[in-house]
Amino acid sequence: MYAYSEFDRHFVATRAQQFRDQVQRRIDGALTEEEFRPLRLMNGLYLLLHGYMMRIAIPYGTLNSRQMLALADIAERWDRGYVHFTTRQNVQLHWPALVDVPDILDALAAMDMHAVQTSGSCIRAVTADHLAGASADELADPRPTAELVRQWSTDHPEFAFLPRKFKIAVTGSPADRAVTRFHDIGLTLVQSDHGTPGYEVSVGGGLGRTPVIGQVLRKFLPQADLLPYLEAILQVYNEIGRRDNKYKARIKITLLENGIAALRQRVNSSFARQQPRFDGADQEVLARIEAGFQPPAYKRAPIQPYIDQRAQDPAFRQFCETNLRAHKQADYTIVSVSLKSPGKTPGDMEVGQMRALALIAKRWSHDELRVSHEQNIILPHVHKGDLPAVYQALQSAGLATANAGLITDLIACPGMDYCDLATARSTPVAKAIAARIEALSLTRKIGLLSLKISGCINACGHHHVGHIGILGLEKRGVESYQITLGGDPTRSAAIGKIIGPGFGADEIVNAIERLIRAYLTLRLSPDEPFQATLARLGHAPFKAAIYPPKEPTP
Amino acid sequence: MQSPDQFQVVTANDLLSGKVVFMTGNRTWSADIRHAVRFDSQTAAHAVLAQVVAQDPMVVGPYLVDVSATGMPLHFREVFRITGPTNRNLNRQNAAA
Ligand code: SF4
C-alpha cells in the first residue's frame, strides 16, 4: 500500500486544522452559511435530507485494517454505529454533527485519511479496479497510477473550479471492473506492440441525466506522458466546458457537442504545450509510489484444508463458488465480502462487522481491504489454506453471504431515505426484491445478473449500466419505478433501455419477478446469461412478461 | 391563494447538530413538527422564511413545507424527513437525543 509521506501527513493535518477554524468562525457568526458552504463541501460535508452527511475518501478503494478500525471507532463515537459504502468506493457517515466534524477529520488524519475532494467541481477521489494488484487477469496494478493522479490532482490550483465535478477511473485489467467507459476520463493500462507500458485514454463517459459511453481519445499514451496529457484534457475542458447550464457542464456534453475528432485536436495542441513542462520528476514520483505497491510477502502453505472443507461442507462450497475470484498466485484467492445479506441495506456496515473484518484482513489478507463500486468489501490476498478459517470468521460476523455477482448482490444508492436530491427511495426496493428472490429460492438458479437501483436521475446507483436497472422517480405525487434492460459497465459498454411505463412502489417487486421468470423460461440453458438472452430475443418477450395483458373487464 | 386546508411551516436543519427543526410560534426551533407554526398565506410564509434566511445564523437550509390541516406534510419526501430513514430501525427520536 501507499505509505503517506511527511508532506501528505502535514497536508491532511493542516486541512483538518483549517476546517476546525472555519467551523468555529461559522459558529461564532464570522462566516455566513453562504460563505461556509463551499468550505464544508471541500471537506466532504454535505447537508442531506435529515442532516449532515460526511463523505470520506478511500482513494482507489484501498485501506488497511487500522484504517477500517478507525472508521469503526468514528462511526461509533460520532455517528450511529454504521457506515455506508458507496459506488464511488467512498464511505459515508449519515449522522455527524457539525461540531464533531473537526474531531472526525483529526481522527482520519491520524490514520492517513481525509475527506478532500469528495465533493465540489474539482477532480474527485480517483477510483480503480477493486481487485487491483491481486487479480489473475491483470496486466499491471493500476493503483500507482491512481495514486499519482491523486497527488497531482489534490489541491491543483488550476482545476479547483472546473465547470463541474470530474471523475477519473483506472484499470489494469482488460475485464474493466472500474467502469472506465462511464467516467470523465477512463485509463486502461496497456502495452504498445513493442511492450512499452502506457495507457488507453477514454473521455466523456458518464451516467446521470444524459448517459454517455466514453470514447477513446488516445489508443496508446506512453506512461511518461500521462500527467501532461491529463493536464491537456482538463485545460481544454476548463476552457470550452459549458458553465451556463449545470446539466450541460460535464465533459460528456463537451464531447457530444464538439465530437471526438475536434476534442482530440484541441487536446493534442494543448498537450504539445504541456509536455515540455514535465521534466521527468513525475516519473520519479511514480517510481517511488510503485515501490510502495510491491506484492505482499506471500506465504507458502498447504491448501489441503481448503480442498477438504470444500468436499465436506456444502455451504462453504457455495460460498467458494460465488465469492472467490482468481488470484495471480495459484494458491491464493480473492474473497468478496458481500454487504448484501438478505434484509440488509446494500452497502451498509455495522461497526461490529467493520472491526471483525479488519481483524480478518490483518490476520489472513496481508492487512489489506478494498471497497468495491459494487458496495462490497474485498479481501484481496487470502491463502486458500486459510479459507475455512476466514469463512468461519466471516460467518460469525454475519458477513458470509454467498451471493457475490448474483442478483441479490444488488447495488442501491441511499435514495430518499437519506438523499435530498432523491425523487424516490431505493434501498427499501432493493431489500424487497432481494427478499422476494430469496423467498422463491431463485438466487442461484438465475446465475450472474446485476440489478442496480438509483433514487433519482443522477444515477449514483449506476442503474443505466445494470443488466436490470431501476430508476426511482416521482409521478403524480407518488414513487414510481422505471425499469431499464441491457446495461453493461465493462468494455463492451451499453446503456440500458427503458422497457416501458414505471411501476408504483407496491408493484415493482412483482414486475421484477415476472421479468426474472421470463428470463428463466426464455434462456436456452442455465449457461446463457441474461445479457445473451436479451441480445438474442430483444426486449419484446421481456416487455410482454413485465406488462401482462390486463384481464378484460366484465 | 392556496386552498383553505393547505398550510405551510418553516423547516431547516440545526447548524450544530444538523437535526431537522421546525419554526414554532415564538420563533424558536423544535424537532417536533407538531410544534410548528402554520401559515395559511403564502405571502406571510415567504416573509418569515426571508427573515430566517437573513437573520438566523443558527439554522441551515431553511425552506417551506406544505402541510395539511392536521399539520402533516403533504409530500412523501417531507414525511420521510420527519420519520427518518424507512430502511433501518433507527428509532430516530431516541437516537437524536
Ligand atoms: S442517485 Fe439521486 S437519490 Fe441516489 S444518491 Fe444519487 S443523487 Fe441521491
XYZ file of C-alpha atoms and ligand atoms in Angstrom:
659
model
C 0.000 0.000 0.000
C 0.987 3.587 -0.469
C 2.558 4.974 2.692
C 1.924 8.629 3.450
C 4.974 10.889 3.238
C 5.596 13.683 5.735
C 4.177 16.005 3.108
C 0.903 14.031 2.875
C 0.588 13.907 6.666
C 1.203 17.586 7.015
C -1.311 18.328 4.265
C -4.227 16.380 5.761
C -3.450 17.547 9.313
C -3.338 21.168 8.135
C -6.606 20.746 6.256
C -8.249 19.394 9.416
C -6.893 22.309 11.424
C -8.109 24.828 8.865
C -11.559 23.305 8.910
C -11.681 23.421 12.709
C -11.034 27.115 12.458
C -13.656 27.552 9.724
C -16.292 25.689 11.760
C -15.557 27.884 14.750
C -15.903 31.016 12.659
C -19.220 29.760 11.290
C -20.499 29.109 14.805
C -19.255 32.495 16.018
C -21.049 34.182 13.149
C -17.903 35.424 11.400
C -18.824 33.315 8.375
C -22.309 33.187 6.867
C -23.691 29.863 5.643
C -23.203 31.102 2.101
C -19.508 31.627 2.797
C -19.153 28.452 4.811
C -20.956 26.082 2.446
C -18.159 25.786 -0.162
C -15.655 25.304 2.657
C -17.581 22.436 4.210
C -18.170 20.851 0.820
C -14.411 20.948 0.177
C -14.154 18.724 3.232
C -16.859 16.315 2.156
C -19.567 17.708 4.437
C -22.980 17.853 2.779
C -26.406 18.713 4.131
C -28.854 15.978 3.158
C -32.447 15.147 3.978
C -32.049 14.501 7.700
C -28.890 16.409 8.441
C -25.202 16.451 7.667
C -23.524 13.703 5.682
C -19.778 13.315 5.625
C -18.150 11.601 2.682
C -14.735 10.175 3.460
C -12.341 9.350 0.647
C -10.961 5.867 0.268
C -8.585 6.524 -2.622
C -8.960 3.785 -5.228
C -10.820 1.772 -2.611
C -7.728 0.584 -0.755
C -7.496 0.553 3.019
C -5.743 -1.380 5.767
C -7.067 -2.849 8.984
C -6.021 0.152 11.099
C -7.990 2.435 8.847
C -11.055 0.182 8.934
C -10.844 0.103 12.733
C -10.535 3.886 12.822
C -13.646 4.213 10.650
C -15.495 1.903 13.038
C -14.378 3.991 16.029
C -15.509 7.173 14.293
C -18.899 5.671 13.379
C -19.390 4.524 16.951
C -18.223 7.657 18.696
C -19.589 10.381 16.435
C -22.264 8.669 14.354
C -24.871 5.951 14.832
C -22.853 2.794 14.711
C -22.848 2.127 10.987
C -21.407 3.488 7.747
C -22.452 3.335 4.118
C -20.063 2.304 1.335
C -20.838 3.947 -1.989
C -20.462 3.175 -5.681
C -17.591 5.672 -5.697
C -15.553 3.454 -3.350
C -16.048 6.068 -0.650
C -17.626 5.745 2.755
C -20.360 7.972 4.153
C -21.379 8.908 7.668
C -25.031 9.874 7.661
C -25.420 11.474 11.077
C -22.381 13.557 12.049
C -22.869 16.795 13.985
C -21.063 19.849 12.650
C -19.366 20.426 15.984
C -17.833 16.930 15.818
C -16.556 17.099 12.256
C -13.189 18.727 13.149
C -12.536 15.877 15.590
C -13.554 13.351 12.944
C -11.130 14.927 10.469
C -8.354 14.776 13.074
C -9.111 11.109 13.711
C -8.997 10.451 9.975
C -5.766 12.391 9.512
C -4.154 10.352 12.284
C -4.832 7.274 10.128
C -3.726 8.867 6.834
C -7.270 9.513 5.686
C -9.270 12.586 4.726
C -12.400 13.860 3.022
C -10.658 16.071 0.483
C -12.199 16.354 -2.988
C -15.138 14.108 -2.226
C -17.352 16.984 -3.314
C -17.294 20.099 -5.447
C -16.421 20.964 -9.039
C -12.944 19.518 -8.876
C -11.181 16.282 -9.749
C -12.821 13.837 -7.369
C -11.204 10.967 -5.480
C -9.745 8.606 -8.099
C -11.288 5.144 -8.360
C -9.724 1.887 -9.564
C -10.355 -1.792 -10.084
C -11.109 -3.213 -6.637
C -9.162 -6.370 -7.494
C -6.063 -4.330 -8.354
C -2.739 -5.919 -7.549
C -4.381 -9.291 -6.962
C -6.430 -10.357 -9.959
C -5.076 -13.097 -12.205
C -6.232 -11.310 -15.354
C -4.392 -8.078 -14.633
C -1.701 -6.650 -16.891
C -0.407 -4.292 -14.193
C -1.508 -2.795 -10.893
C -3.490 0.403 -11.618
C -3.063 1.830 -8.120
C 0.338 3.516 -8.584
C -1.197 5.443 -11.475
C -4.274 6.213 -9.390
C -2.059 7.451 -6.556
C -0.004 9.599 -8.944
C -3.238 11.119 -10.248
C -4.419 11.660 -6.665
C -1.239 13.537 -5.784
C -1.293 15.584 -8.969
C -4.969 16.492 -8.670
C -5.071 17.231 -4.932
C -5.451 20.985 -4.499
C -4.387 21.513 -8.109
C -4.981 25.275 -8.297
C -5.885 25.350 -11.979
C -8.552 22.663 -11.617
C -10.210 23.688 -8.350
C -13.143 25.408 -10.084
C -13.996 23.287 -13.080
C -17.364 23.628 -14.832
C -18.496 20.534 -12.864
C -17.151 17.574 -10.949
C -14.634 15.396 -12.758
C -14.125 11.681 -12.196
C -11.175 9.544 -13.236
C -11.058 5.748 -13.037
C -8.118 3.442 -13.692
C -7.989 -0.244 -14.546
C -5.101 -2.565 -15.231
C -7.266 -5.385 -16.488
C -9.000 -5.920 -19.822
C -12.044 -7.057 -17.833
C -12.562 -3.427 -16.721
C -14.103 -3.706 -13.291
C -13.646 0.045 -12.776
C -16.433 1.173 -15.154
C -13.875 3.308 -17.020
C -16.157 3.816 -20.022
C -18.562 5.784 -17.842
C -16.045 8.161 -16.288
C -14.996 11.620 -17.414
C -11.611 10.035 -18.054
C -11.008 6.300 -18.101
C -7.465 4.997 -18.040
C -6.671 1.432 -19.032
C -3.130 0.201 -18.552
C -1.918 -1.298 -21.825
C 1.309 -2.158 -23.612
C 2.436 -0.971 -27.036
C 3.271 -3.502 -29.725
C 6.855 -3.265 -28.506
C 5.915 -3.951 -24.907
C 6.239 -0.357 -23.662
C 3.837 0.442 -20.813
C 1.197 3.087 -21.365
C -2.480 3.908 -21.263
C -5.540 3.806 -23.409
C -7.386 7.017 -22.571
C -11.159 7.328 -22.906
C -13.038 10.543 -22.324
C -16.553 11.844 -21.905
C -18.264 8.886 -20.305
C -20.875 9.436 -17.663
C -24.225 8.392 -16.246
C -26.810 10.765 -14.796
C -29.382 12.693 -16.793
C -27.550 12.158 -20.086
C -25.783 8.799 -20.029
C -22.873 8.691 -22.473
C -20.350 5.978 -23.265
C -16.830 7.372 -23.168
C -14.849 7.364 -26.401
C -11.214 6.531 -26.919
C -9.274 9.764 -27.155
C -5.873 8.135 -27.415
C -5.285 4.460 -28.113
C -1.799 4.433 -26.691
C -0.305 7.081 -24.464
C 3.228 6.373 -23.232
C 3.349 6.131 -19.455
C 5.619 9.165 -19.090
C 3.105 11.395 -20.868
C 0.222 10.754 -18.510
C 0.226 13.920 -16.427
C 0.842 16.381 -19.287
C -1.897 14.621 -21.242
C -4.344 14.804 -18.316
C -3.464 18.474 -17.885
C -4.190 18.987 -21.564
C -7.633 17.354 -21.296
C -8.509 19.304 -18.167
C -7.341 22.570 -19.713
C -9.492 22.048 -22.776
C -12.456 21.144 -20.579
C -11.848 24.143 -18.340
C -11.774 26.352 -21.390
C -14.658 25.057 -23.504
C -16.739 23.100 -20.979
C -20.078 24.844 -20.536
C -20.664 26.899 -17.435
C -24.011 28.346 -18.489
C -26.089 25.280 -17.654
C -25.136 22.775 -14.988
C -26.844 19.945 -16.855
C -24.571 20.572 -19.806
C -21.394 21.224 -17.863
C -19.845 17.750 -17.717
C -17.185 16.833 -20.247
C -19.554 14.271 -21.794
C -21.549 17.198 -23.184
C -18.325 18.833 -24.395
C -17.677 15.561 -26.214
C -21.185 15.359 -27.674
C -21.188 18.989 -28.794
C -17.703 19.040 -30.302
C -17.158 15.449 -31.404
C -14.191 13.265 -30.564
C -12.056 14.455 -33.512
C -12.271 18.145 -32.605
C -11.744 17.371 -28.939
C -8.683 15.285 -29.796
C -7.253 18.067 -31.909
C -7.600 20.597 -29.108
C -6.178 18.205 -26.537
C -3.233 17.428 -28.792
C -2.320 21.048 -29.259
C -2.640 21.706 -25.539
C -0.567 18.591 -24.891
C 2.176 19.884 -27.198
C 2.448 22.936 -24.950
C 2.282 20.959 -21.717
C 4.688 18.168 -22.452
C 7.959 20.197 -22.321
C 6.990 21.487 -18.857
C 7.259 17.983 -17.424
C 10.905 17.134 -16.850
C 10.531 13.602 -15.545
C 10.102 14.478 -11.859
C 6.606 12.986 -12.020
C 8.057 9.701 -13.241
C 10.462 9.650 -10.279
C 7.453 10.133 -8.018
C 5.668 7.314 -9.823
C 8.659 5.029 -9.305
C 8.604 5.797 -5.572
C 4.866 5.151 -5.436
C 5.301 1.859 -7.278
C 7.829 0.750 -4.685
C 5.042 1.064 -2.099
C 2.766 -1.240 -4.070
C 5.004 -4.281 -4.146
C 3.120 -7.559 -3.755
C 2.819 -8.778 -0.173
C 5.180 -11.461 1.144
C 3.082 -14.406 0.007
C 3.341 -17.400 2.246
C 3.798 -21.000 1.261
C 1.440 -23.402 2.955
C -0.667 -26.415 2.046
C -4.088 -25.769 0.509
C -5.383 -29.146 1.613
C -7.612 -27.698 4.394
C -9.486 -25.799 1.681
C -9.898 -28.849 -0.538
C -11.113 -30.967 2.373
C -13.572 -28.392 3.637
C -14.943 -27.801 0.154
C -15.602 -31.513 -0.232
C -17.386 -31.786 3.124
C -19.304 -28.575 3.633
C -21.957 -27.573 1.056
C -22.407 -24.061 2.470
C -18.668 -23.440 2.262
C -18.666 -24.835 -1.265
C -21.437 -22.437 -2.291
C -19.551 -19.540 -0.778
C -16.422 -20.515 -2.702
C -18.363 -20.886 -5.946
C -19.727 -17.348 -5.820
C -17.449 -15.217 -3.667
C -13.945 -16.144 -4.835
C -12.069 -14.596 -7.746
C -8.870 -15.881 -9.334
C -5.650 -14.521 -7.808
C -2.278 -14.053 -9.524
C -0.854 -16.656 -7.159
C -2.352 -20.079 -7.768
C -2.585 -20.934 -4.070
C -4.123 -17.577 -3.167
C -7.611 -16.270 -3.806
C -9.611 -13.046 -3.649
C -12.639 -13.067 -1.341
C -15.669 -10.844 -1.927
C -17.381 -9.994 1.326
C -20.959 -9.226 0.407
C -22.659 -6.324 2.175
C -25.962 -7.537 0.773
C -27.114 -10.140 3.214
C -30.881 -10.576 2.991
C -32.755 -7.887 4.870
C -29.794 -5.511 4.985
C -29.408 -2.186 3.231
C -26.887 -2.574 0.390
C -23.544 -1.020 1.302
C -24.306 -0.504 4.994
C -21.939 -1.973 7.549
C -22.198 -2.049 11.337
C -19.192 -1.170 13.491
C -19.009 -4.694 14.913
C -18.709 -6.075 11.400
C -16.108 -3.481 10.469
C -13.974 -4.477 13.422
C -14.359 -8.176 12.724
C -13.424 -7.672 9.090
C -10.411 -5.535 9.992
C -9.095 -8.378 12.141
C -9.779 -10.928 9.406
C -7.859 -8.773 6.910
C -4.971 -8.310 9.295
C -4.681 -11.978 10.031
C -5.497 -13.531 6.675
C -5.322 -10.931 3.875
C -1.918 -9.323 4.359
C -3.632 -6.449 6.134
C -5.439 -5.253 3.012
C -9.064 -4.450 2.276
C -10.740 -2.948 -0.744
C -14.033 -1.201 -1.199
C -15.699 -2.100 -4.483
C -18.012 0.126 -6.508
C -20.431 -2.751 -6.132
C -20.653 -1.761 -2.459
C -18.852 -4.823 -1.186
C -15.564 -5.272 0.655
C -12.784 -7.331 -0.840
C -10.128 -9.362 0.937
C -7.569 -9.296 -1.869
C -4.902 -11.748 -0.720
C -6.204 -14.818 1.096
C -4.212 -18.061 1.083
C -6.543 -20.877 0.116
C -5.399 -22.914 3.080
C -6.803 -20.177 5.335
C -10.202 -20.077 3.635
C -12.015 -22.368 6.081
C -10.916 -20.130 8.965
C -11.772 -16.954 7.050
C -15.190 -18.336 6.175
C -15.894 -19.219 9.773
C -14.837 -15.770 10.978
C -16.991 -14.113 8.311
C -19.932 -16.272 9.334
C -19.585 -15.220 12.962
C -19.701 -11.585 11.853
C -22.737 -12.134 9.622
C -20.605 -11.463 6.558
C -20.552 -14.803 4.778
C -23.471 -14.231 2.393
C -22.727 -16.329 -0.685
C -24.145 -14.064 -3.374
C -21.310 -12.023 -4.952
C -22.319 -11.234 -8.526
C -25.759 -12.794 -8.149
C -28.990 -10.852 -8.402
C -29.342 -10.316 -4.646
C -25.905 -8.655 -4.623
C -27.730 -5.593 -5.880
C -26.485 -2.036 -5.859
C -28.558 0.789 -4.452
C -27.798 4.426 -3.775
C -29.089 5.872 -0.478
C -32.152 7.281 -2.264
C -34.819 9.231 -0.442
C -34.064 7.569 2.846
C -31.100 9.941 3.092
C -30.548 11.953 -0.050
C -32.032 15.408 -0.509
C -31.902 15.143 -4.298
C -33.833 11.868 -4.447
C -37.145 11.548 -6.219
C -37.910 8.157 -4.639
C -36.499 5.634 -2.198
C -34.152 2.960 -3.455
C -32.948 0.818 -0.533
C -36.375 -0.489 0.572
C -36.991 -1.564 -3.032
C -33.604 -3.267 -3.102
C -34.383 -5.098 0.113
C -37.852 -6.129 -1.038
C -36.547 -7.512 -4.343
C -33.779 -9.441 -2.597
C -36.283 -10.828 -0.102
C -38.641 -11.950 -2.878
C -35.922 -13.658 -4.911
C -34.632 -15.372 -1.778
C -38.125 -16.477 -0.750
C -38.542 -18.058 -4.174
C -35.107 -19.714 -3.871
C -34.160 -18.302 -7.268
C -30.894 -16.516 -6.467
C -28.527 -19.274 -7.553
C -30.769 -20.549 -10.287
C -30.685 -17.167 -12.026
C -26.889 -17.050 -12.032
C -24.779 -13.942 -12.626
C -27.029 -10.935 -13.059
C -26.638 -7.354 -11.928
C -29.509 -5.239 -10.676
C -28.796 -1.590 -9.888
C -31.129 0.980 -8.370
C -30.918 4.776 -8.246
C -33.235 7.081 -6.333
C -33.053 9.790 -8.986
C -31.748 10.570 -12.426
C -28.293 11.401 -11.045
C -27.736 7.651 -11.224
C -25.408 7.149 -8.255
C -26.773 3.588 -8.152
C -25.453 3.095 -11.739
C -28.878 1.893 -12.919
C -28.040 2.716 -16.552
C -25.373 0.010 -16.578
C -27.193 -2.683 -14.634
C -28.282 -5.704 -16.637
C -31.504 -4.695 -14.980
C -31.721 -1.087 -13.872
C -34.346 0.581 -11.740
C -34.765 4.332 -11.552
C -36.921 5.799 -8.797
C -38.979 8.795 -9.885
C -41.941 10.747 -8.658
C -45.121 10.501 -10.687
C -48.284 12.318 -9.675
C -47.197 12.622 -6.072
C -46.096 9.021 -5.502
C -42.943 6.984 -6.002
C -42.657 5.354 -9.405
C -40.008 2.934 -10.635
C -38.799 2.700 -14.208
C -37.081 -0.462 -15.451
C -34.193 -0.460 -17.942
C -32.684 -3.556 -19.511
C -29.344 -4.372 -21.065
C -26.826 -2.071 -19.397
C -23.178 -3.120 -19.320
C -20.454 -1.376 -17.275
C -17.488 -3.171 -18.875
C -15.537 -2.503 -22.088
C -18.470 -3.756 -24.119
C -20.270 -0.800 -22.557
C -24.001 -0.362 -23.072
C -26.677 1.877 -21.627
C -29.838 0.099 -20.536
C -33.023 0.856 -22.479
C -36.269 1.840 -20.804
C -38.742 -1.003 -21.165
C -41.964 0.939 -20.634
C -44.056 2.858 -18.107
C -42.956 2.802 -14.473
C -44.428 0.859 -11.566
C -45.597 2.001 -8.177
C -43.697 1.013 -5.047
C -46.192 -1.798 -4.424
C -45.844 -3.220 -7.948
C -42.156 -3.003 -8.788
C -41.206 -6.224 -6.983
C -43.892 -8.179 -8.853
C -42.728 -6.690 -12.138
C -39.138 -7.766 -11.444
C -40.342 -11.242 -10.530
C -42.199 -11.510 -13.848
C -39.085 -10.341 -15.670
C -36.907 -12.903 -13.914
C -39.351 -15.718 -14.542
C -39.454 -14.781 -18.218
C -35.655 -14.952 -18.381
C -35.614 -18.375 -16.742
C -38.124 -19.623 -19.311
C -36.551 -17.960 -22.319
C -32.890 -18.773 -21.807
C -31.533 -21.630 -23.899
C -29.747 -23.173 -20.962
C -28.672 -22.200 -17.444
C -25.378 -21.151 -19.032
C -26.942 -18.448 -21.162
C -26.546 -15.186 -19.251
C -29.333 -12.628 -19.139
C -27.417 -10.341 -21.488
C -27.152 -13.066 -24.111
C -30.843 -13.951 -23.929
C -31.710 -10.279 -24.245
C -29.372 -9.869 -27.228
C -30.827 -12.952 -28.896
C -34.516 -12.152 -28.414
C -34.646 -8.394 -27.954
C -36.854 -6.571 -25.489
C -40.230 -7.763 -26.778
C -40.674 -11.028 -24.827
C -39.446 -9.358 -21.640
C -41.765 -6.451 -22.169
C -44.666 -8.849 -22.689
C -43.823 -10.545 -19.400
C -43.399 -7.336 -17.453
C -46.678 -5.898 -18.778
C -49.068 -8.855 -18.988
C -52.372 -8.201 -20.785
C -54.985 -6.854 -18.418
C -57.952 -9.045 -17.525
C -60.891 -7.900 -19.638
C -63.471 -6.139 -17.519
C -66.796 -7.963 -17.434
C -54.304 31.768 -2.997
C -53.687 28.343 -1.599
C -56.539 26.013 -0.774
C -58.094 26.569 2.664
C -56.887 23.228 4.019
C -53.277 23.758 2.950
C -50.744 25.412 5.210
C -47.035 25.966 5.297
C -44.459 25.554 8.001
C -40.840 26.678 8.041
C -38.235 23.972 8.366
C -34.442 23.924 8.431
C -31.576 21.979 9.934
C -29.944 22.934 13.186
C -26.493 24.345 12.448
C -24.625 22.497 15.183
C -26.285 19.088 15.186
C -27.734 19.022 11.668
C -31.082 17.847 13.072
C -34.322 18.647 11.285
C -36.132 21.505 13.009
C -39.377 23.454 12.572
C -40.127 27.019 13.495
C -42.510 27.487 16.411
C -44.952 30.298 17.138
C -42.454 32.218 19.223
C -39.744 31.922 16.552
C -37.731 29.224 18.269
C -36.956 25.864 16.683
C -38.394 22.493 17.604
C -37.586 18.975 16.419
C -41.322 18.217 16.566
C -43.426 19.304 13.597
C -46.475 19.374 15.868
C -44.994 22.459 17.487
C -44.555 24.218 14.174
C -46.376 27.446 13.467
C -48.629 27.113 10.414
C -49.111 29.859 7.879
C -52.238 29.939 5.795
C -50.918 32.573 3.433
C -48.022 32.096 1.073
C -47.046 35.730 1.464
C -46.719 35.510 5.227
C -44.800 32.237 4.999
C -42.368 33.628 2.453
C -41.847 36.773 4.506
C -40.923 34.739 7.578
C -38.669 32.496 5.508
C -36.863 35.554 4.158
C -36.339 36.754 7.719
C -34.907 33.393 8.742
C -32.536 33.373 5.787
C -31.358 36.865 6.621
C -31.298 36.768 10.376
C -30.976 33.292 11.844
C -27.420 32.038 11.544
C -28.038 29.010 13.759
C -30.058 27.075 11.181
C -29.079 25.852 7.718
C -31.059 25.447 4.516
C -34.456 26.828 5.609
C -37.435 26.241 3.319
C -41.219 25.955 3.397
C -43.108 22.683 3.671
C -46.723 22.254 2.617
C -48.767 20.641 5.359
C -52.390 19.613 5.738
C -54.861 20.952 8.250
C -53.647 18.315 10.696
C -50.105 19.620 10.324
C -48.679 16.623 8.478
C -46.602 17.172 5.321
C -48.366 16.613 2.032
C -45.361 15.306 0.137
C -43.848 11.907 0.931
C -40.333 13.396 0.903
C -41.221 15.602 3.838
C -42.860 12.713 5.654
C -39.618 10.704 5.395
C -37.726 13.746 6.575
C -39.729 13.650 9.791
C -39.874 9.909 10.334
C -36.245 9.183 9.382
C -34.928 6.503 7.047
C -37.506 3.832 6.347
C -34.862 1.216 5.612
C -33.393 0.936 9.071
C -34.799 0.817 12.550
C -33.012 3.843 13.919
C -35.592 4.924 16.421
C -34.815 8.372 15.262
C -36.276 10.362 18.102
C -34.279 8.486 20.716
C -31.131 8.346 18.688
C -31.368 12.062 18.057
C -31.452 12.848 21.764
S -28.915 8.795 -7.460
Fe -30.045 10.556 -6.738
S -31.047 9.756 -4.905
Fe -29.403 8.364 -5.347
S -27.698 9.148 -4.097
Fe -27.507 9.995 -6.176
S -28.452 11.978 -6.032
Fe -29.178 10.803 -4.285
